[in-house]
Amino acid sequence: MLGTAGAGWLYIEHLNGNLRKDDLNLGDKNMQHTPNAAGQTPLNILILGSDSRKSKENQKLGGARQDADRPPLADVQMLVHLSADRSNASVISLPRDTRLRIPACHDKEDGKTYQPMENTANESLGRGGPGCTVAMWYELTRIPIDHFMMLDFGGVVRMADAVGGVPVCVDANVHSKDSSGHGSGLRLEKGTTKVKGVQALQWLRTRYGFEDNTDIGRTHAQHMYMNSMVRQLKAGTKLTDPGKLTSLAEASTKALTVDRGLDTVKKLYDLGTQLKSIPAKRITMTTMPWVLDPRNNAHVIPKPGDAEKLFSLVRNDVPLDGKGKKKPEKAPKSKTPKDQVDALVVNSSGTQTLPPATHRAADVTAHLVSQGFTKVVSGGSGQARSESTVTYAAPGQKADAQVIAKSLGLPSSAVERSTTSTAITVIVGADWREGTTYPEAARKKREKDGAPDSAAALRGDDSKACMHVNPSYTW
């Protein structure tokens, strides 16, 4: 018995040693959850796919050996959100060619500081590591991230083999290769095929051949793969057969780079247990709503309104499938007289293509003062926001923030706790560019159940999903 226990302990330590670890957050902002009324908190994990070609294996799988010495790019980025009560899960994919602001990042290993810059999302990984991508996601979405997991090309191949292959579907014969050499090399016949190893990697990397040959289609293919893999793991014996479980443990620990909060097999197992409890029908895959970047049509930018709505739903732990929608918590009654409520109004009504509307902070401030909030002041212009929000810092400020929101016609869902400010702040967004009462049309759009249509939501139990093949890549 002692010998068996000792061997088991040594094997667990062996698996722990397989895991590569890195810092969670290289940015300057602290990420904090706000528990629900039952004291439960959501769990958010950022899944990253690195195109690093530093190893000979990755050079062989990914090609482009000339890129062996360049910083890796985060070509796959998916935020997995487990609801606070663990009844449902939501996934948001960020297209790698999304142009946005990457914040300052501090590489703790070499002490280098990367200054803020505007670039495509996949460039964030080369600015100190996955912790910079985490910081970028938090800046974009304001969703606190608890963990990350990152795989490279070789890791994807090993994982696909360990799970025994994943069934995927195409609506026509496809060959992802053109005369210029563009494409992953994926070659499949129409219908369903179980892909594993290199073929699974090709599926996940394919953009030339799916839909409109862009990164958007690639995210949709990745969603189908992930859903199919989850269904297969739930239905099969992979997680109960000791031999198969051992091979999966070896492959996954060798494949993964994780944050230091997931640095043991036990922590990964505990996380898997939480994922296992969520039924496939309550898993919703989405892609960040987008529009073409007016400065460069090879890039995209977050779609005004829709992107922020998607982020807001996840941030506030509202299911993306529109089922089991949380009832708004009853607002605590404010005991502070209106003329004693300190608040700041900020004009954040600018967009990617429009400057902030004029006098928005001043106009809304004047309206609040006329309602009796005499200590409210204008804070001028702030960073562009697509949706208007009232933020508060301390729990005791929530009731006062709700009163201010109500006086402006903002829904209670627009009131959120912030970890970056100390005062109650009214953020006048791009959905409210005129008037002193929040527009009714914006309110209705905001309160519509589920993810916006532009997020291309896919349910985890949709076994009939099939990728559309671009006609130029059929055979």
CSV table of N, CA, C and O in Angstrom, one decimal, residues 51-70 153 177 181 183-184 198 201 205:
chain,number,residue,atom,x,y,z
A,51,ASP,N,1.2,30.8,-31.7
A,51,ASP,CA,1.8,30.3,-33.0
A,51,ASP,C,3.3,30.2,-32.9
A,51,ASP,O,4.0,30.3,-33.9
A,52,SER,N,3.8,30.1,-31.7
A,52,SER,CA,5.3,30.1,-31.5
A,52,SER,C,5.9,29.0,-32.3
A,52,SER,O,5.4,27.8,-32.4
A,53,ARG,N,7.0,29.3,-32.9
A,53,ARG,CA,7.8,28.3,-33.7
A,53,ARG,C,9.2,28.1,-33.2
A,53,ARG,O,10.1,27.8,-33.9
A,54,LYS,N,9.3,28.3,-31.9
A,54,LYS,CA,10.6,28.1,-31.3
A,54,LYS,C,11.1,26.7,-31.3
A,54,LYS,O,12.3,26.5,-31.4
A,55,SER,N,10.2,25.7,-31.1
A,55,SER,CA,10.7,24.3,-31.1
A,55,SER,C,10.7,23.8,-32.6
A,55,SER,O,9.9,24.3,-33.4
A,56,LYS,N,11.4,22.7,-32.8
A,56,LYS,CA,11.5,22.1,-34.1
A,56,LYS,C,10.1,21.5,-34.4
A,56,LYS,O,9.7,21.5,-35.6
A,57,GLU,N,9.4,21.0,-33.4
A,57,GLU,CA,8.1,20.4,-33.6
A,57,GLU,C,7.1,21.5,-34.2
A,57,GLU,O,6.4,21.2,-35.1
A,58,ASN,N,7.1,22.7,-33.5
A,58,ASN,CA,6.2,23.7,-34.0
A,58,ASN,C,6.6,24.3,-35.3
A,58,ASN,O,5.8,24.7,-36.1
A,59,GLN,N,7.9,24.3,-35.6
A,59,GLN,CA,8.3,24.7,-37.0
A,59,GLN,C,7.8,23.8,-38.0
A,59,GLN,O,7.4,24.2,-39.1
A,60,LYS,N,7.9,22.5,-37.7
A,60,LYS,CA,7.4,21.5,-38.7
A,60,LYS,C,5.9,21.6,-38.9
A,60,LYS,O,5.4,21.5,-40.0
A,61,LEU,N,5.2,21.8,-37.8
A,61,LEU,CA,3.7,21.8,-37.8
A,61,LEU,C,3.2,23.1,-38.4
A,61,LEU,O,2.2,23.2,-39.1
A,62,GLY,N,3.9,24.3,-38.1
A,62,GLY,CA,3.4,25.6,-38.5
A,62,GLY,C,4.1,26.2,-39.7
A,62,GLY,O,3.6,27.2,-40.2
A,63,GLY,N,5.2,25.5,-40.1
A,63,GLY,CA,5.9,26.1,-41.2
A,63,GLY,C,6.6,27.4,-40.8
A,63,GLY,O,6.7,27.7,-39.7
A,64,ALA,N,7.0,28.2,-41.8
A,64,ALA,CA,7.6,29.6,-41.6
A,64,ALA,C,8.7,29.5,-40.6
A,64,ALA,O,8.7,30.1,-39.5
A,65,ARG,N,9.7,28.6,-40.9
A,65,ARG,CA,10.9,28.5,-40.0
A,65,ARG,C,11.6,29.8,-39.8
A,65,ARG,O,12.3,30.0,-38.8
A,66,GLN,N,11.4,30.7,-40.7
A,66,GLN,CA,12.1,32.0,-40.6
A,66,GLN,C,11.5,32.8,-39.4
A,66,GLN,O,12.1,33.8,-39.0
A,67,ASP,N,10.3,32.4,-38.9
A,67,ASP,CA,9.7,33.1,-37.8
A,67,ASP,C,10.1,32.5,-36.4
A,67,ASP,O,9.5,32.8,-35.4
A,68,ALA,N,11.1,31.6,-36.4
A,68,ALA,CA,11.5,30.9,-35.2
A,68,ALA,C,11.9,31.9,-34.0
A,68,ALA,O,11.6,31.6,-32.9
A,69,ASP,N,12.5,33.0,-34.4
A,69,ASP,CA,13.0,33.9,-33.4
A,69,ASP,C,12.1,35.1,-33.1
A,69,ASP,O,12.4,35.9,-32.2
A,70,ARG,N,11.0,35.2,-33.8
A,70,ARG,CA,10.1,36.3,-33.5
A,70,ARG,C,9.2,36.0,-32.3
A,70,ARG,O,8.9,34.9,-32.0
A,153,PHE,N,1.2,24.7,-31.2
A,153,PHE,CA,0.9,23.8,-32.3
A,153,PHE,C,1.0,22.3,-31.8
A,153,PHE,O,0.1,21.5,-32.0
A,177,LYS,N,-6.0,25.3,-49.5
A,177,LYS,CA,-4.7,25.6,-50.2
A,177,LYS,C,-5.0,26.3,-51.5
A,177,LYS,O,-5.8,25.8,-52.3
A,181,GLY,N,-0.1,29.4,-52.1
A,181,GLY,CA,0.4,28.7,-50.9
A,181,GLY,C,-0.4,29.0,-49.6
A,181,GLY,O,0.0,28.6,-48.6
A,183,GLY,N,-3.2,28.8,-46.9
A,183,GLY,CA,-4.1,27.8,-46.4
A,183,GLY,C,-3.4,26.8,-45.4
A,183,GLY,O,-2.2,26.7,-45.4
A,184,SER,N,-4.2,26.1,-44.7
A,184,SER,CA,-3.7,25.2,-43.6
A,184,SER,C,-3.3,23.9,-44.2
A,184,SER,O,-2.7,23.1,-43.5
A,198,VAL,N,-2.5,16.1,-36.6
A,198,VAL,CA,-2.2,17.2,-37.5
A,198,VAL,C,-3.4,17.7,-38.1
A,198,VAL,O,-3.6,19.0,-38.3
A,201,LEU,N,-5.2,20.2,-35.9
A,201,LEU,CA,-4.6,21.5,-36.0
A,201,LEU,C,-4.9,22.2,-37.2
A,201,LEU,O,-5.2,23.4,-37.2
A,205,ARG,N,-6.8,25.9,-37.6
A,205,ARG,CA,-6.0,27.0,-38.2
A,205,ARG,C,-6.6,27.5,-39.5
A,205,ARG,O,-6.2,28.5,-40.1
